[in-house]
Each structure stands twice: as structure tokens, then as C-alpha cells.
Short mmCIF file of C-alpha atoms and ligand atoms in Angstrom, two decimals:
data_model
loop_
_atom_site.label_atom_id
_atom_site.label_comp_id
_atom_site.label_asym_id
_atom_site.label_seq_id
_atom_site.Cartn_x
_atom_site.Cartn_y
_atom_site.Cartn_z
CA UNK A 368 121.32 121.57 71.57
CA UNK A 369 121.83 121.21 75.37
CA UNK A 370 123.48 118.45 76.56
CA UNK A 371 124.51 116.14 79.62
CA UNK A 372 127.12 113.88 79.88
CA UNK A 373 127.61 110.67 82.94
CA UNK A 374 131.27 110.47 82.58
CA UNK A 375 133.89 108.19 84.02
CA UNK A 376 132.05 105.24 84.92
CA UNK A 377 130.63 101.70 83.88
CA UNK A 378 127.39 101.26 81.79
CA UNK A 379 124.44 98.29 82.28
CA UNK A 380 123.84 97.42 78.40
CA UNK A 381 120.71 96.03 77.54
CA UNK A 382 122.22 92.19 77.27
CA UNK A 383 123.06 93.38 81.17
CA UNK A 384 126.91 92.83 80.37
CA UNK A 385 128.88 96.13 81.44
CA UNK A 386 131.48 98.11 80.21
CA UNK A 387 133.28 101.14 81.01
CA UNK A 388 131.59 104.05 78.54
CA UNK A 389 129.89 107.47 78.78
CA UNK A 390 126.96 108.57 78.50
CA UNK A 391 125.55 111.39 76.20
CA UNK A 392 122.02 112.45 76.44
CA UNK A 393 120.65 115.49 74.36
CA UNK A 394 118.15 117.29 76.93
CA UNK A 395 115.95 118.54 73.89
CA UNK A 396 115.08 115.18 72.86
CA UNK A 397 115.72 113.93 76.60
CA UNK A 398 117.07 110.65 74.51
CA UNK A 399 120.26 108.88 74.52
CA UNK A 400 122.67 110.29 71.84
CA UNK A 401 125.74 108.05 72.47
CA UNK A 402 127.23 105.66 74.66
CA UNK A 403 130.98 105.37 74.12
CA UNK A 404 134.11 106.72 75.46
CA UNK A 405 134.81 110.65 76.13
CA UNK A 406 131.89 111.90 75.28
CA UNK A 407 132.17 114.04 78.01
CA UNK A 408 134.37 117.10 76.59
CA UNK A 409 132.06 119.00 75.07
CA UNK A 410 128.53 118.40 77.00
CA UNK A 411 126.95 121.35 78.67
CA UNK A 412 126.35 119.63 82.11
CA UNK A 413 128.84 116.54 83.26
CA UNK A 414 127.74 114.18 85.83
CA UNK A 415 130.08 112.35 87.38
CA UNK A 416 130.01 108.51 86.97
CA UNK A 417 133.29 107.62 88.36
CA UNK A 418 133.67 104.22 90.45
CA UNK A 419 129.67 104.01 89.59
CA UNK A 420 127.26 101.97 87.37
CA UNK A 421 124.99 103.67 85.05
CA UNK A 422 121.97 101.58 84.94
CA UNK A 423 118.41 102.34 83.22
CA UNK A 424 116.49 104.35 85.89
CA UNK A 425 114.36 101.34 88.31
CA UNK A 426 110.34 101.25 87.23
CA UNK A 427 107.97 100.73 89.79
CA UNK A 428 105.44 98.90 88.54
CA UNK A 429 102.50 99.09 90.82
CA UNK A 430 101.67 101.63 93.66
CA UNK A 431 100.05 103.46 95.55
CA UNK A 432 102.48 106.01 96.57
CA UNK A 433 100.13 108.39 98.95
CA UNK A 434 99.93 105.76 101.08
CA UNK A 435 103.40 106.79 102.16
CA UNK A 436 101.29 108.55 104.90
CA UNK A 437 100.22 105.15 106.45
CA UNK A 438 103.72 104.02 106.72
CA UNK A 439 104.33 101.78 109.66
CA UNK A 440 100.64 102.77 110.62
CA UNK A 441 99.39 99.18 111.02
CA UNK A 442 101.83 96.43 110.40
CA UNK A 443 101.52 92.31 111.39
CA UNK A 444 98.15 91.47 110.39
CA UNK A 445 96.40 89.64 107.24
CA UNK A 446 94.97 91.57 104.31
CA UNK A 447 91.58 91.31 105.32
CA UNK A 448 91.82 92.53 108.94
CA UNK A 449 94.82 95.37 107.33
CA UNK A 450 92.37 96.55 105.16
CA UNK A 451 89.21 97.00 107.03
CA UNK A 452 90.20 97.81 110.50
CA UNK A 453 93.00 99.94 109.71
CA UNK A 454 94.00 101.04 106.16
CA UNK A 455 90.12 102.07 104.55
CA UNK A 456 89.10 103.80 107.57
CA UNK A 457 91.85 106.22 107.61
CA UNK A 458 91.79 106.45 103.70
CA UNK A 459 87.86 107.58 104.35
CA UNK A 460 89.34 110.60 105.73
CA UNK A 461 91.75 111.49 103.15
CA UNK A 462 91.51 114.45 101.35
CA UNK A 463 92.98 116.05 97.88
CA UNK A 464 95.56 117.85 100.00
CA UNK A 465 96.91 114.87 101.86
CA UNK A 466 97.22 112.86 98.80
CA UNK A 467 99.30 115.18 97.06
CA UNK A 468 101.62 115.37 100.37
CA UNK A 469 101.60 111.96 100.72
CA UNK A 470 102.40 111.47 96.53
CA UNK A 471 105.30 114.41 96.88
CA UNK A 472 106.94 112.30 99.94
CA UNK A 473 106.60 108.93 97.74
CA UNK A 474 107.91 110.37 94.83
CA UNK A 475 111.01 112.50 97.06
CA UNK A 476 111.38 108.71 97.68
CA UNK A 477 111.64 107.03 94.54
CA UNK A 478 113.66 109.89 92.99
CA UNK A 479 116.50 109.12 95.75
CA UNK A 480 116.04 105.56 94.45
CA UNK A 481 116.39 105.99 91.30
CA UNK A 482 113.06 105.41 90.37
CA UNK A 483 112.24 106.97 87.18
CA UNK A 484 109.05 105.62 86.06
CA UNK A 485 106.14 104.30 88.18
CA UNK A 486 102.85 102.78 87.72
CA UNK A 487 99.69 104.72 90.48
CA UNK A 488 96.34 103.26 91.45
CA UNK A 489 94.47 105.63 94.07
CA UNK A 490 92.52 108.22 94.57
CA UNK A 491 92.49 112.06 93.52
CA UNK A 492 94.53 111.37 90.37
CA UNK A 493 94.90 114.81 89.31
CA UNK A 494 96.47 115.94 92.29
CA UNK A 495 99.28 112.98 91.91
CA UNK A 496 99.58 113.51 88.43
CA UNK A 497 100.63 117.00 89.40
CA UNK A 498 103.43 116.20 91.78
CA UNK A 499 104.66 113.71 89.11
CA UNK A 500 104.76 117.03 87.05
CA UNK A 501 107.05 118.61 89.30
CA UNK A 502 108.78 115.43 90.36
CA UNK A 503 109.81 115.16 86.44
CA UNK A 504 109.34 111.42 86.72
CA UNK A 505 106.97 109.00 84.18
CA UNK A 506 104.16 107.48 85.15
CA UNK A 507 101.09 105.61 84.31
CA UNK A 508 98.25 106.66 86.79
CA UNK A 509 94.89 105.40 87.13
CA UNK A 510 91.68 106.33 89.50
CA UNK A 511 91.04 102.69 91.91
CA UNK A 512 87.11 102.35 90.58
CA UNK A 513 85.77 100.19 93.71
CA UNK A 514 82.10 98.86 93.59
CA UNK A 515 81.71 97.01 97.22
CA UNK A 516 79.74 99.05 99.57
CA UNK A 517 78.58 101.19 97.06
CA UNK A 518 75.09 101.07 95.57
CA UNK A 519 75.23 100.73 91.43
CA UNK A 520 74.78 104.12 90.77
CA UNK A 521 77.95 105.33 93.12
CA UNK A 522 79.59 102.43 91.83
CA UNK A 523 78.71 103.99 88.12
CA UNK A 524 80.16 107.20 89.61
CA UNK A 525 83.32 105.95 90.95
CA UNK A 526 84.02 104.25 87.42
CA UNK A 527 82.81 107.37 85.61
CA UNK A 528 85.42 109.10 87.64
CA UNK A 529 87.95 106.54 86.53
CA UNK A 530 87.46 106.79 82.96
CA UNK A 531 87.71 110.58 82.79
CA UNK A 532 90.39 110.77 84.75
CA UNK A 533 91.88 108.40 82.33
CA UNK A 534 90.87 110.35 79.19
CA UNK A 535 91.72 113.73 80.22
CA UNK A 536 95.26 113.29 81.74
CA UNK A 537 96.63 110.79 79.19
CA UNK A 538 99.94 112.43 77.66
CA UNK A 539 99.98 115.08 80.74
CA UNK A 540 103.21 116.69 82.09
CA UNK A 541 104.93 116.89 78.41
CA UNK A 542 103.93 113.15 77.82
CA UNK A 543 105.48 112.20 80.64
CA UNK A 544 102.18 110.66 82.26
CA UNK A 545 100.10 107.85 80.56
CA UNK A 546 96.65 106.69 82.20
CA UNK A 547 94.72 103.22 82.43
CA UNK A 548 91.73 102.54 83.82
CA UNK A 549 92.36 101.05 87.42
CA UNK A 550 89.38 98.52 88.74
CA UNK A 551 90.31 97.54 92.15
CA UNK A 552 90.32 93.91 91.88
CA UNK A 553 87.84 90.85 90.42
CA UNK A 554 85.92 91.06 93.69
CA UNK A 555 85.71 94.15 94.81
CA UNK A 556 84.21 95.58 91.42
CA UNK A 557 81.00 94.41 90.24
CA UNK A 558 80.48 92.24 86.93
CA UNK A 559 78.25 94.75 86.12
CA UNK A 560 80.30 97.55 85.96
CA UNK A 561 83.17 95.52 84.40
CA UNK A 562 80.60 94.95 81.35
CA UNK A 563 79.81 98.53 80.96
CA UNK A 564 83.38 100.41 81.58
CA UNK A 565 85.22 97.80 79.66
CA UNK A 566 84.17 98.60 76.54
CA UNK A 567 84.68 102.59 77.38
CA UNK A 568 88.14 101.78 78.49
CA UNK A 569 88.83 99.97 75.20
CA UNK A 570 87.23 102.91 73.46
CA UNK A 571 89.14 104.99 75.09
CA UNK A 572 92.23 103.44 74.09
CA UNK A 573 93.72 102.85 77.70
CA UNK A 574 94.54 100.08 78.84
CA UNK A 575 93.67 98.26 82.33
CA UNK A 576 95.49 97.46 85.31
CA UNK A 577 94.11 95.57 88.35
CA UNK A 578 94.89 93.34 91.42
CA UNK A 579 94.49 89.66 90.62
CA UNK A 580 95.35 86.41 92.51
CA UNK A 581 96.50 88.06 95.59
CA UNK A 582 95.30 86.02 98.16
CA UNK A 583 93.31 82.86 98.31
CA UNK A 584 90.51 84.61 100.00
CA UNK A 585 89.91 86.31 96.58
CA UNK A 586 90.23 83.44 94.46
CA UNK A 587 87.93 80.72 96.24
CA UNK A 588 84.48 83.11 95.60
CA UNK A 589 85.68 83.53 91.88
CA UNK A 590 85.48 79.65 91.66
CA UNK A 591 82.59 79.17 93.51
CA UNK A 592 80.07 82.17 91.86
CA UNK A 593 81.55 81.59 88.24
CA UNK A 594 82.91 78.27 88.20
CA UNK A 595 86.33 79.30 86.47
CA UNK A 596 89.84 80.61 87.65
CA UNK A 597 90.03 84.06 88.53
CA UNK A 598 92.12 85.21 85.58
CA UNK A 599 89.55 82.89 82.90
CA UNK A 600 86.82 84.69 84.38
CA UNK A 601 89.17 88.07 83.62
CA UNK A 602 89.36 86.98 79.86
CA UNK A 603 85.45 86.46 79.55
CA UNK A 604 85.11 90.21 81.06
CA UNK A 605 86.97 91.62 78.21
CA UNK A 606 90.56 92.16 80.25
CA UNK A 607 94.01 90.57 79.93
CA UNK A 608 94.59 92.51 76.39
CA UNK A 609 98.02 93.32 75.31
CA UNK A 610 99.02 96.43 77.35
CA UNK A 611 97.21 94.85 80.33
CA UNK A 612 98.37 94.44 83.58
CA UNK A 613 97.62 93.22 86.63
CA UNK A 614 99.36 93.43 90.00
CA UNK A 615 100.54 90.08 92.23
CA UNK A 616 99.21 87.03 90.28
CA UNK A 617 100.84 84.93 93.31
CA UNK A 618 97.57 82.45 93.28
CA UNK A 619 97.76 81.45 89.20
CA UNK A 620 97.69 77.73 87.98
CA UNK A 621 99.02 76.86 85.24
CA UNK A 622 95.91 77.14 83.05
CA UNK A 623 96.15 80.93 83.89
CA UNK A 624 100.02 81.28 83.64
CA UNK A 625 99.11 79.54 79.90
CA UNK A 626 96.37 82.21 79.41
CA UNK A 627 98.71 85.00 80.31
CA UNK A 628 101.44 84.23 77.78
CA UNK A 629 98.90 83.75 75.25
CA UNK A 630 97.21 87.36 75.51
CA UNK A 631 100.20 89.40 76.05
CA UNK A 632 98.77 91.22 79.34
CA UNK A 633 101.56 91.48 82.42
CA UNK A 634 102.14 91.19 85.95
CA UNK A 635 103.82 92.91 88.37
CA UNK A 636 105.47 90.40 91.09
CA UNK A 637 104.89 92.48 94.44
CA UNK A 638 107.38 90.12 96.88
CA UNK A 639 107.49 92.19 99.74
CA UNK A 640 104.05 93.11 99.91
CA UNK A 641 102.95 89.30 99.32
CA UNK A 642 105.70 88.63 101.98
CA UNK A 643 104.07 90.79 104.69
CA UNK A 644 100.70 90.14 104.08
CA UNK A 645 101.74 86.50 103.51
CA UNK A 646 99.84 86.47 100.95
CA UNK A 647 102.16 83.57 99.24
CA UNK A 648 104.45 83.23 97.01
CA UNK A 649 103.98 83.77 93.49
CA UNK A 650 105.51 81.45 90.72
CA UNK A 651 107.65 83.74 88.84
CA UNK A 652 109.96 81.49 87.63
CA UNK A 653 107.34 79.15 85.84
CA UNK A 654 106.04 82.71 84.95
CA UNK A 655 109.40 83.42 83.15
CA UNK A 656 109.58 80.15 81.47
CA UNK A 657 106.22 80.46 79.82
CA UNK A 658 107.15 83.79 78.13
CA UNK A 659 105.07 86.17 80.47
CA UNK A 660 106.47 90.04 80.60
CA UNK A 661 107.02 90.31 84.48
CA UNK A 662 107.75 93.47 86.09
CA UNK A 663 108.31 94.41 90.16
CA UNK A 664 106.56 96.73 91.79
CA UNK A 665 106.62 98.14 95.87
CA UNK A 666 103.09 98.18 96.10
CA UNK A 667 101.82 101.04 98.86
CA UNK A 668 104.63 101.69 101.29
CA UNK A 669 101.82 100.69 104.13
CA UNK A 670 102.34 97.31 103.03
CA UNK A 671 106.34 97.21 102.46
CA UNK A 672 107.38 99.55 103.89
CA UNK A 673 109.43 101.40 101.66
CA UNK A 674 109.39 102.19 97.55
CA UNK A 675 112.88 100.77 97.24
CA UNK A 676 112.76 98.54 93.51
CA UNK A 677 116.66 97.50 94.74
CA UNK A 678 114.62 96.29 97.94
CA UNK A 679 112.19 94.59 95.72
CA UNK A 680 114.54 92.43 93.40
CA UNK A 681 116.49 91.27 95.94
CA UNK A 682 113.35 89.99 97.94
CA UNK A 683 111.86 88.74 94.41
CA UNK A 684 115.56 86.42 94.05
CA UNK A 685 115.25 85.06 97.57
CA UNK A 686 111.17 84.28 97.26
CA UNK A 687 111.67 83.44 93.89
CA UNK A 688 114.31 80.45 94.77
CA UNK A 689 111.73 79.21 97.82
CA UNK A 690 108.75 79.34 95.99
CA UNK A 691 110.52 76.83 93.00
CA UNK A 692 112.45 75.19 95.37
CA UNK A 693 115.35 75.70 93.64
CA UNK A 694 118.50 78.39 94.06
CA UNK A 695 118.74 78.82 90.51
CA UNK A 696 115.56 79.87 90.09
CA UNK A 697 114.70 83.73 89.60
CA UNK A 698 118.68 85.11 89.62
CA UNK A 699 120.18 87.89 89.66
CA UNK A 700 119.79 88.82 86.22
CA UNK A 701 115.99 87.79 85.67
CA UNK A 702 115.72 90.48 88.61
CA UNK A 703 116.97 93.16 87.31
CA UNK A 704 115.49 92.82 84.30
CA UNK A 705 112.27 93.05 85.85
CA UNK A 706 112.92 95.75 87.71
CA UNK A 707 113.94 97.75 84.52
CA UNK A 708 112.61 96.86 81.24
CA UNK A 709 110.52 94.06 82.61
CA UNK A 710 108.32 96.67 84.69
CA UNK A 711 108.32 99.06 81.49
CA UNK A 712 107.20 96.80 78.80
CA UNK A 713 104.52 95.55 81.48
CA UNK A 714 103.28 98.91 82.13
CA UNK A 715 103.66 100.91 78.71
CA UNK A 716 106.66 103.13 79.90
CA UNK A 717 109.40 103.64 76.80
CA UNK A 718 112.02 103.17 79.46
CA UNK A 719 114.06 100.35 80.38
CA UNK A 720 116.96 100.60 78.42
CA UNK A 721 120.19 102.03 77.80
CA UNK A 722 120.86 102.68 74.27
CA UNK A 723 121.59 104.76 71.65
CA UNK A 724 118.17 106.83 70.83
CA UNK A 725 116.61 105.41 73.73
CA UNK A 726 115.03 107.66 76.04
CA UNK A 727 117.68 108.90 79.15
CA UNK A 728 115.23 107.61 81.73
CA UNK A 729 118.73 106.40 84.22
CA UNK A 730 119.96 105.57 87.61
CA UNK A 731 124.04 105.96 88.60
CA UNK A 732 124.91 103.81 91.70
CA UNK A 733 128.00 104.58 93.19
CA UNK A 734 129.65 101.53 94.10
CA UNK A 735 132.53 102.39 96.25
CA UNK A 736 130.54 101.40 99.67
CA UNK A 737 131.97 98.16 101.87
CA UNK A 738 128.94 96.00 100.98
CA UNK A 739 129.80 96.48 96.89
CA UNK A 740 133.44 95.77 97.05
CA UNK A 741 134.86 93.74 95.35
CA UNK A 742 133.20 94.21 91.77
CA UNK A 743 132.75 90.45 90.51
CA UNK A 744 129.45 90.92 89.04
CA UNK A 745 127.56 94.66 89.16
CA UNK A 746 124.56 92.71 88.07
CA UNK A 747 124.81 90.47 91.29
CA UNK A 748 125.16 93.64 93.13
CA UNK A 749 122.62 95.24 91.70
CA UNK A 750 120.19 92.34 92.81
CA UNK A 751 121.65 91.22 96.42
CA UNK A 752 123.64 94.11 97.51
CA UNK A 753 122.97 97.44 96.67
CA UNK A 754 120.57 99.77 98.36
CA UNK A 755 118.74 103.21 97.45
CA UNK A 756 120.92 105.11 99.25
CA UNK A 757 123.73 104.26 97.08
CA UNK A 758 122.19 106.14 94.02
CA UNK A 759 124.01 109.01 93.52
CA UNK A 760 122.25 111.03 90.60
CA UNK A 761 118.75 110.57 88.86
CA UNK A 762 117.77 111.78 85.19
CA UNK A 763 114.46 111.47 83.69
CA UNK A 764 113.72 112.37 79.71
CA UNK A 765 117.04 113.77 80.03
CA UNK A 766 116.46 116.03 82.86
CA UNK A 767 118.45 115.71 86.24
CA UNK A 768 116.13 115.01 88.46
CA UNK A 769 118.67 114.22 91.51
CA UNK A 770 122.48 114.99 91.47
CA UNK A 771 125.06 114.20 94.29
CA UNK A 772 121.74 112.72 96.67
CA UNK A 773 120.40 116.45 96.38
CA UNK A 774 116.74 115.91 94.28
CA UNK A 775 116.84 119.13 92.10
CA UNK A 776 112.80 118.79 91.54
CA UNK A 777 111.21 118.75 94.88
CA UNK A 778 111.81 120.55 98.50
CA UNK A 779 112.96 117.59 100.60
CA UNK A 780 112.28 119.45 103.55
CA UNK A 781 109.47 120.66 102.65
CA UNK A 782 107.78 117.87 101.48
CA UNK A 783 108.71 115.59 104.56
CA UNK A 784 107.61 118.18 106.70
CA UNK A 785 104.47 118.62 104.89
CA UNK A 786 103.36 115.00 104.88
CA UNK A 787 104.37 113.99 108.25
CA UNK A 788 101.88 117.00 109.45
CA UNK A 789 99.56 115.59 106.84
CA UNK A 790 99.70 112.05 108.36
CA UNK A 791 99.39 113.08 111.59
CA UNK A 792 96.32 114.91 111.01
CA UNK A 793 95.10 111.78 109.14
CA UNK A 794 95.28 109.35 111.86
CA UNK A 795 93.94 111.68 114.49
CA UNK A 796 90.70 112.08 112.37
CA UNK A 797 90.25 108.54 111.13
CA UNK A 798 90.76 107.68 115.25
CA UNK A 799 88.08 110.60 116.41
ZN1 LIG B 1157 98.20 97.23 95.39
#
């Protein structure tokens, strides 16, 4: 049995009280074997935890990390305009080869956050699930079926596409990465095809995951062409099962808050995506209170601009408070709960936690900088103060996938030299 230890430093239990503890992880099972003190004497490979907090690796629960290539492309405008004058026409000329730069750079990213599990909508899923093979984090990845501009038989295509995808890569890289079947949103895929694909998905024992309630611009036709709430007419199309989840839910009532504590499905709170889009601000503590499993997720780094989940829970506190109108609202601890085992319930991930036969999916933040001293409250830290650069080592189903800020799994400089020529290319022929 090989093993690794995280010696010398603090631990973030699952009741998010800490103590001072090691870790043990056996690498063969990639689970948890202990959490206690010494454990370190004996263990094949010692990290060092010292003046640091071991906390369950971050989980990001809905992406689209190629578009790490559009970063800081076009900023300061409203979804709409974003979207058609700027982001699809350059993601018409994408091709397999800048994806999978563009999916190595986001996931060179996340690893130096200490992102260990993510959740991928986009395009040439293969060819991301295969840098999430060499990355050596988890995922759950999904083809974006889209059904505007398309006529019904492309539109069959495209969801065709999604479904295989889904079948053929679920339990991929060791087991390491899960599918779902990914339609775009409630108006940008066509009734029809939800009625067919479905039933498919369900068959194919996936679950869903889709953009809902973004914007107001994409709940007003719901209304109008069905007469019901976006997320009633989501229930009559078969969707919001348990293992569900959708991505934003900032424009929910309470009827549809109601609906999604009753079937289980999830959301992932995107803050500052909905922030910079002001696309609003969604009601996540009224979510809380009615039970819903709420996870945080970066959405693409076009509209962010960076795959931080530290970032993210610190932006979901301070939105959180405005949008209730009150400072106790969303705190520290509801954040970092969904930016753990919130976001890995909501998306299927068996991460979240540290514990004893749990799997070693974890994050070590090294606390000694200015802006985390003194040490009140790690968990306050850990949603106001820390940043990505103060994760010091990464491990993933045991393995280390970053030690001392050096990622072990990818070419750093390879892979940002690789994408930035990738971008580059990319703009110059969606601009020709
Ligand atoms: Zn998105």
C-alpha cells in the first residue's frame, strides 16, 4: 500500500470546525485512511501542511473551461449583445485542437486553485475529457445540445451528439469523469427536442444539467408562449429530477424555489458571472432556507474572468447579503459549504468532504500571508480572504496533482504557451 501523508497542519472537518490533525490517504484506494495526529511517520510521500489548512479540494460547479481562450476578449456588455456579437462568432471558429488548449489552460488553472472537481458544458467533449485525464482532476462533462438556428434535423444531430457523448465517456479516466446530458438552456433548445432526448437521457441513466433563470430576457418568452414559470415549464418537460442541475436560477419565485426543494434537482449560484453580465442577483439565501442543495460555480472565464471558487464564495457572501438585504444573510460558512460539498452533492461528484474513507479529493492553503493573519476564524478566511494563489499543494483520488505551486500533471509552460497561440489564432479568424 502506497501512501501520502499532509502533516503538520490544521484540518476543515465536515461540521467546518478545525483542528490541528494529519492527514493519511492510501493512493491505491485514493481515499482517506485517517485523520488524526502523526500519521505522518511512516507514509511513503509527506506533504507538508505546516501553518496551512487542509480543506476538501474547491468543486466548480458549472463551466465552460475552453473558454479560457476568450478571456478578457469582450468584457462590459449585456448577455445578449456578449453573446452574439462577440462570444458565438469566435466559438464558430473553434476547432478540436483549440478546445483542448483552451481546457489544458483552464484546468492548469483550477489545479493551482485547488480545484479538484468540476462540472463542463461545451463543445468537443472528448477532447476535454482527455485533458481532465491528464489533469487527474473529476469531472462531470456534458456536450451543450443547442437547437436555435438550426433546422430540426441538425438540431436532432447536435442532441444525438450529446447523448453519445454522454453514454460513451461516462466512468472515463479511471472513473474519474461522469457525463450528463447538457441542453443549453429552456430557450435556446426546442420543446421538441426536449420531448425526444429526455427520455434517452433518462434511459441512459445521466442526468441533466442546464442554464435556467439567468436573465429576465429568458424568462418573459417562457411566460408568454407557455403560460408558466420557466422552471414549471422545466418539470412538465421531464427535468428537475434528483441528480439534476441547473446553472444560475437568479430569476426564481418562490413557486419555483418551492418546486426545487421538492424534486431534489440543484443549482449552481454563478455570482460573478451574474455580476458582470448583471444579470441580477439570485436569492440564495431564501434558496438555503427552503432546503435546496446549492453549489458555486465560475461559469466560462469570458464571463468572470477567472476559475477562482475562493473568488466565487467571497462574491456569493457579499451578493448574497445585498440581494436579502441583510449582512447575515449567505455567511461565511454557507459559502464554503457550497463551494465544497454543496457543488458536489449538486453535481454527482463523491467529493466534498474530509473524512475517514472519504475520497482524498483536497486543497492545503497556506495561511502565513499578511491578508490571513491573525487566525480568528479559517472559515472566515476561507470565504473573505484567501486567494488561489495561496494553495500550496493539490491531491485528487489520492494523487498529487500540485505540490509546493509546481502542478505535477500538466506542462505549465507548455500549456500557456499553447493556448495563448491558440487564442490568438482564434480571434484573428473569427475577425477575417
Ligand atoms: Zn454557463
Amino acid at each position: 500500500m502506497s501512501t501520502l501523508a499532509l502533516t503538520g497542519g490544521r484540518v476543515l472537518r465536515p461540521d467546518l470546525t478545525v483542528d490541528r490533525a494529519d492527514v493519511l490517504v492510501d493512493q491505491e484506494t485514493g481515499e482517506i485512511g485517517a485523520i488524526g495526529p502523526d500519521l505522518g511517520d511512516d507514509a511513503d510521500t509527506v506533504l507538508d501542511a505546516t501553518d496551512a489548512l487542509v480543506t476538501p479540494g474547491f468543486v466548480n460547479g458549472h463551466c465552460h473551461v475552453a473558454m479560457t481562450l476568450l478571456r478578457g476578449y469582450a468584457d462590459d456588455k449585456p448577455l445578449d449583445a456578449w453573446l452574439s456579437e462577440d462570444i458565438w462568432p469566435a466559438e464558430a471558429e473553434l476547432t478540436p485542437e483549440a478546445i483542448e488548449a483552451g481546457a489544458e489552460l483552464g484546468l492548469l488553472e483550477m489545479v493551482r486553485a485547488g480545484i479538484t472537481g468540476f462540472a463542463d458544458m461545451y463543445f468537443e467533449m472528448d477532447r476535454v475529457a482527455d485533458a481532465v485525464d491528464r489533469a487527474g482532476v473529476r469531472a462531470r462533462l456534458g456536450h451543450g445540445v443547442i437547437s436555435v438556428g438550426k433546422d430540426h434535423e441538425d438540431a436532432r444531430e447536435d442532441a444525438e451528439t450529446g447523448l453519445e457523448f454522454a453514454r460513451a465517456f461516462d466512468g472515463a479516466a479511471d472513473g474519474r469523469v461522469r457525463t450528463a446530458f447538457m441542453p443549453h438552456s429552456l430557450t435556446t433548445v426546442s420543446e421538441a427536442i426536449y420531448e425526444e432526448f429526455v427520455p434517452k437521457a433518462r434511459d441512459a441513466g445521466v442526468p441533466i444539467h442546464l442554464h435556467a433563470n439567468e436573465t429576465n430576457d429568458e424568462v418573459t418568452p417562457i411566460v408568454e408562449e407557455h403560460g408558466v414559470r420557466p422552471l414549471e415549464y422545466a418539470r412538465e418537460l421531464g427535468l428537475l429530477e434528483p441528480g439534476d442541475f441547473l446553472a444560475h436560477g437568479v430569476h426564481v419565485d418562490e413557486t419555483e424555489i418551492s418546486l426545487l426543494a421538492e424534486t431534489g434537482a440543484g443549482v449552481i449560484h454563478c455570482p460573478a458571472s451574474n455580476m458582470k453580465l448583471a444579470s441580477g442577483m439570485a436569492p440564495v439565501q431564501a434558496l438555503l432556507d427552503a432546503g435546496v442543495t446549492v453549489g458555486l460555480g465560475t461559469d466560462g472565464a469570458a464571463s468572470n474572468n477567472d476559475l477562482s471558487l475562493l473568488d466565487e464564495a467571497r462574491d456569493a457572501a457579499m451578493i448574497g447579503k445585498l440581494a436579502a438585504d441583510d449582512a447575515a444573510a449567505v455567511a461565511a460558512a454557507d459559502v464554503v459549504e457550497m463551494a465544497t460539498a454543496g457543488s458536489a452533492e449538486a453535481i454527482g461528484l463523491p467529493a466534498g468532504r474530509l473524512e475517514t474513507g472519504a475520497p482524498a479529493d483536497l486543497a492545503v492553503i497556506d495561511l502565513s500571508g499578511p491578508h490571513l493573519t491573525p487566525h480568528h476564524d479559517l472559515v472566515s478566511h476561507l470565504a473573505y480572504a484567501a486567494a488561489a494563489s495561496d494553495v500550496r499543494h493539490t491531491v485528487c483520488d489520492g494523487r498529487v496533482l500540485m505540490r509546493d505551486r509546481d502542478v505535477r500533471t500538466l506542462d505549465a509552460d507548455r500549456v500557456r504557451e499553447r493556448a495563448a497561440a491558440e487564442a490568438a489564432a482564434l480571434v484573428e479568424r473569427a475577425e477575417s
